[in-house]
Short mmCIF file of C-alpha atoms in Angstrom, two decimals:
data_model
loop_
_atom_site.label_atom_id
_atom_site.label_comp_id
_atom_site.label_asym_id
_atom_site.label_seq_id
_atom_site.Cartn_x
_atom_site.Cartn_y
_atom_site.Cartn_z
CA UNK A 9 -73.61 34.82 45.24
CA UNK A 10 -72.76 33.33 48.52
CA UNK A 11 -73.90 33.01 52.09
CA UNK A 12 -71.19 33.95 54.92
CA UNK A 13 -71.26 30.49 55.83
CA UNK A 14 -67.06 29.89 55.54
CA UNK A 15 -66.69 25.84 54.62
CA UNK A 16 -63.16 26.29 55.74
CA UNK A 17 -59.77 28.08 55.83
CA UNK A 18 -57.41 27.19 52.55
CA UNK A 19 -53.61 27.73 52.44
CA UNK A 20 -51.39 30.25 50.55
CA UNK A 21 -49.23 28.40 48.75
CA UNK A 22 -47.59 31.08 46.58
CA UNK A 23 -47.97 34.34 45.26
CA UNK A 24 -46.95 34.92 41.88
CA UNK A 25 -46.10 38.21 40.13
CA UNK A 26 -48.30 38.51 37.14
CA UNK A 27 -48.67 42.57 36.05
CA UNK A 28 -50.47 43.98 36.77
CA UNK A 29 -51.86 41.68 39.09
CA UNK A 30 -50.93 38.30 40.86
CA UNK A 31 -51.61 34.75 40.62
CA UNK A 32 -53.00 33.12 44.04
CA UNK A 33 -52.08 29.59 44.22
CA UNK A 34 -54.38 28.41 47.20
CA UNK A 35 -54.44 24.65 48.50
CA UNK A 36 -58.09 23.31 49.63
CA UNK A 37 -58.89 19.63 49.61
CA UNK A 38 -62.08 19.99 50.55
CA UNK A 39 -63.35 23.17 48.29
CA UNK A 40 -61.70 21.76 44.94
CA UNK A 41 -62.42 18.54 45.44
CA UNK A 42 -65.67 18.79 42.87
CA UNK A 43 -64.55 22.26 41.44
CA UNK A 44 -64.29 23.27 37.88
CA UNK A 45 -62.19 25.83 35.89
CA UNK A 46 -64.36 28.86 35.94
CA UNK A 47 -65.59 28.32 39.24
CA UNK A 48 -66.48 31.38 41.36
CA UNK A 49 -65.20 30.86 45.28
CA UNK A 50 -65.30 32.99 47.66
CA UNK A 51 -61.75 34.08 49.77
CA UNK A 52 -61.63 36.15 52.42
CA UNK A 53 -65.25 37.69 51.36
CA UNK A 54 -63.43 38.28 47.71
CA UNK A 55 -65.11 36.76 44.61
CA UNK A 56 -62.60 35.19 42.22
CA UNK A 57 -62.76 32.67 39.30
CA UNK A 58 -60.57 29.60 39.26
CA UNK A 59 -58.39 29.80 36.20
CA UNK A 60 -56.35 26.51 36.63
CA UNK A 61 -56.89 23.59 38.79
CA UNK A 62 -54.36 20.64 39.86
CA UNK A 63 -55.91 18.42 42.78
CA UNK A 64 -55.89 20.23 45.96
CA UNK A 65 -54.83 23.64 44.58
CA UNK A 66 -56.18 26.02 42.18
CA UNK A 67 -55.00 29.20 40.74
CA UNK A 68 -56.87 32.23 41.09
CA UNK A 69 -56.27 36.04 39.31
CA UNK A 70 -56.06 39.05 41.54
CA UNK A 71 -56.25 42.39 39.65
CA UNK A 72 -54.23 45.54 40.80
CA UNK A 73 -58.07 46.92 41.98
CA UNK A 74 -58.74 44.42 44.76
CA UNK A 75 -55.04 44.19 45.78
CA UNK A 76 -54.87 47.18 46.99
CA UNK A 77 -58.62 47.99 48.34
CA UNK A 78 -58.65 43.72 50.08
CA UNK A 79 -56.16 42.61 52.28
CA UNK A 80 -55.36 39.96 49.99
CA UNK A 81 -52.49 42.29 48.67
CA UNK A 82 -50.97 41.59 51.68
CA UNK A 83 -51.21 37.80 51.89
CA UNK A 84 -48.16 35.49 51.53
CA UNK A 85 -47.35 32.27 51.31
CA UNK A 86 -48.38 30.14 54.25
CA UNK A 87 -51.13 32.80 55.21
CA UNK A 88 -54.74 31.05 55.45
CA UNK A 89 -57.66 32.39 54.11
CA UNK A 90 -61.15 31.78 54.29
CA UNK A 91 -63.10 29.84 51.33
CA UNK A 92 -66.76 29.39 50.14
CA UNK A 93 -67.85 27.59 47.04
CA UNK A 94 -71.12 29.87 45.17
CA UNK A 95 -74.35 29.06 46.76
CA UNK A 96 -76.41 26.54 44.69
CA UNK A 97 -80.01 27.50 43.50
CA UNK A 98 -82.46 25.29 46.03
CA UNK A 99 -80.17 25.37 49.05
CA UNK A 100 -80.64 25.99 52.17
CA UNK A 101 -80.04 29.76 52.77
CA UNK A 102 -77.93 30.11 55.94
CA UNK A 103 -76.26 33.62 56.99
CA UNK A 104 -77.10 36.51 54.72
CA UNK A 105 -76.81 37.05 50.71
CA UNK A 106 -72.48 37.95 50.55
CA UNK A 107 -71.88 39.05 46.88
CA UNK A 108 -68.15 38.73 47.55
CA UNK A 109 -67.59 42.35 46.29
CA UNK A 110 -65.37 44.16 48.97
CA UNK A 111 -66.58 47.71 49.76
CA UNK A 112 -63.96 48.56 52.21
CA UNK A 113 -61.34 47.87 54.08
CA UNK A 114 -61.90 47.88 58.19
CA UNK A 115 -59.42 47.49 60.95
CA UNK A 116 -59.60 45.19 64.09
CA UNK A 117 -59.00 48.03 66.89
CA UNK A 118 -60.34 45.97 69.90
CA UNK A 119 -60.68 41.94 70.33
CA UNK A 120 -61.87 40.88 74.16
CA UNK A 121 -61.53 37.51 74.99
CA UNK A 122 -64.89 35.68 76.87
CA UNK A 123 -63.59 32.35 76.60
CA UNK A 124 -64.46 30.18 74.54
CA UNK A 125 -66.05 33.69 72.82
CA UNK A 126 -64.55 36.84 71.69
CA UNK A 127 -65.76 40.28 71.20
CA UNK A 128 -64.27 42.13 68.75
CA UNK A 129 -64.63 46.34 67.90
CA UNK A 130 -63.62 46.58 63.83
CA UNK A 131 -62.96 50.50 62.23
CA UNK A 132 -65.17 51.16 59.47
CA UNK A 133 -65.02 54.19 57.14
CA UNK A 134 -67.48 56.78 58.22
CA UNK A 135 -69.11 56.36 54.19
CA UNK A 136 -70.23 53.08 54.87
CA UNK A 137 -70.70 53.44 58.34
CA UNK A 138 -74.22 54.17 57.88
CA UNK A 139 -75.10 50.90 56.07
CA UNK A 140 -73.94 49.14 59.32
CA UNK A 141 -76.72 48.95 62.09
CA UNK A 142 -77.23 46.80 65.56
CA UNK A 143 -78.76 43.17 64.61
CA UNK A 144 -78.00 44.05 61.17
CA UNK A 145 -75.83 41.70 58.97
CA UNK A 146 -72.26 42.55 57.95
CA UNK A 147 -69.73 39.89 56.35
CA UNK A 148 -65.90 39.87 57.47
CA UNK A 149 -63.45 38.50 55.59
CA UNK A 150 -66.16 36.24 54.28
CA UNK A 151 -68.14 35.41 57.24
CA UNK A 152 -71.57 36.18 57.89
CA UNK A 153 -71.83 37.85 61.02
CA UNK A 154 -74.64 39.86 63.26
CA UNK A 155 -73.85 43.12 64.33
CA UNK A 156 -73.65 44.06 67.96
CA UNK A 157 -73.54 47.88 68.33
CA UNK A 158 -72.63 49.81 65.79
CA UNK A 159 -71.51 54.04 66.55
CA UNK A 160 -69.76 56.70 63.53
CA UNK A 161 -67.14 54.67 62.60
CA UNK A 162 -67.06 51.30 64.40
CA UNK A 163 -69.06 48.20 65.47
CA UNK A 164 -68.76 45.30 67.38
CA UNK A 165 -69.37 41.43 67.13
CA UNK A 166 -69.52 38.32 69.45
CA UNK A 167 -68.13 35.02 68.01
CA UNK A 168 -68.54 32.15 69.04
CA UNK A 169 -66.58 29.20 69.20
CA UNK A 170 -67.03 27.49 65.90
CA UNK A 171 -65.87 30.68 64.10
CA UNK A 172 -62.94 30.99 65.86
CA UNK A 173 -61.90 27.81 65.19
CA UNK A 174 -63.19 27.33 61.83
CA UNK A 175 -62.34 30.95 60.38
CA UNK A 176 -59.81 33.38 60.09
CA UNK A 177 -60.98 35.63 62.72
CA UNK A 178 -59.93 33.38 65.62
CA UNK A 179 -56.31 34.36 64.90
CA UNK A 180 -56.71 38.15 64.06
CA UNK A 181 -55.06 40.94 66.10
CA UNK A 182 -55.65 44.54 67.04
CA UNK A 183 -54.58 46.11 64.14
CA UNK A 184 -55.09 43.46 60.90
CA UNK A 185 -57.15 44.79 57.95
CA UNK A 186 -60.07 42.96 57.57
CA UNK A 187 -62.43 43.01 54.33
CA UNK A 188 -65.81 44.59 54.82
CA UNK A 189 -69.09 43.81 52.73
CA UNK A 190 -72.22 45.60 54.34
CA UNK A 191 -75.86 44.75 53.92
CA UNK A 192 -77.42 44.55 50.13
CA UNK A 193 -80.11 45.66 51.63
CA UNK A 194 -78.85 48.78 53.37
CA UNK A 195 -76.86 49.97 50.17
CA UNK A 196 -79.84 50.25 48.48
CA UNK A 197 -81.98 51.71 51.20
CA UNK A 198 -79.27 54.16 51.27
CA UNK A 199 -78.73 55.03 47.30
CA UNK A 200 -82.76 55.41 47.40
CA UNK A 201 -83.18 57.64 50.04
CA UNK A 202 -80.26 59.63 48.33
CA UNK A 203 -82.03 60.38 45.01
CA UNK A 204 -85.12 61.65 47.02
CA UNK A 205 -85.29 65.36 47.42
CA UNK A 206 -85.41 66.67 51.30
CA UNK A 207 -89.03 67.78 49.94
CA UNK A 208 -90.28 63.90 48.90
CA UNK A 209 -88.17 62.83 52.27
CA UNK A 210 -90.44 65.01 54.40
CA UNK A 211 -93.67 64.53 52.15
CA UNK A 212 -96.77 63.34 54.29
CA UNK A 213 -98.15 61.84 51.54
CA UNK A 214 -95.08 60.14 51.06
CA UNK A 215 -94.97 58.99 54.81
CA UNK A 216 -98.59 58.17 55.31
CA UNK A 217 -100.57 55.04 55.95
CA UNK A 218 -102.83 55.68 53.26
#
């Protein structure tokens, strides 16, 4: 489990073919400076397990599953990504509860610069779009962010400076895939609401005070 709080952005150092996945090689001084084989961290909102570690860089396993529905199929070397060590029982619980399981895939289709903020409009599938609401919590690539305004199929959020400089999201463009996790607590508002009948739904005894 995680936060949304990004500790900072790592480096790509190489991509390596290994069917039918790939091996990320990822540099961090400041993430794997205490880490541990086994480790779960958190890049670009993706949960995956460190399988070797040498210093500064660590080697993580990307199945063919969350290359092709993350935008870490995509990444090369040089690319930076976002990075978050697991959140330790007893701390402080900043941002929202990020399980680092992708749902989706969104698009940047609108970034307006307020210097020093931004305002940026991301596509969302109209499935999940529903689990999206305004002053609701959403996490981009990793980051813990508050909802704006949310319509069908979009939404839109103000960062501030300290995420654009600290996180991947300063240097995005119209048109990058970003990696969507919405709300645990809207998923399951949503799958319960879907196993009632229209008849509990509209129930008085059901939607009474009583």
């Amino acid at each position: 489990m995680f936060t949304g709080l990004v500790e900072t952005m790592g480096e790509i150092v190489e991509i390596v073919d290994d069917p039918p996945g790939k091996l990320l090689r990822v540099r961090s001084s400041m993430v794997f400076s205490d880490a541990a084989i086994g480790d779960s961290i958190c890049i670009n909102g993706c949960c995956l397990t460190i399988v070797t570690l040498d210093g500064e860089v660590a080697d993580f396993e990307a199945g063919q599953e969350t290359l092709s529905r993350t935008n870490l199929g995509k990444l090369v070397a040089g690319d930076r990504v976002n990075l978050e060590r697991s959140l330790a029982v007893g701390s402080r619980m900043g941002g929202h509860y990020v399980s680092g399981h992708v749902d989706t895939l969104g698009e940047l289709i609108e970034r307006t610069e307020d210097p020093p903020w931004a305002n940026l409009r991301f596509r969302i599938p109209t499935q999940y779009a529903s689990q999206v609401a305004s002053k609701g919590s959403i996490a981009i690539d990793g980051i813990s962010l508050t909802v704006v305004d949310a319509d069908d199929d979009s939404f839109t959020v103000a960062l501030i400076p300290h995420t654009l400089a600290m996180t991947t999201l300063g240097f995005r463009n119209v048109g990058d895939a970003v990696n969507l996790e919405t709300d645990l607590l809207a998923k399951y508002v949503q799958r319960s609401l879907g196993l009632l009948s229209d008849d509990q739904i509209h129930d008085p005894k059901l939607n009474s005070d009583a």
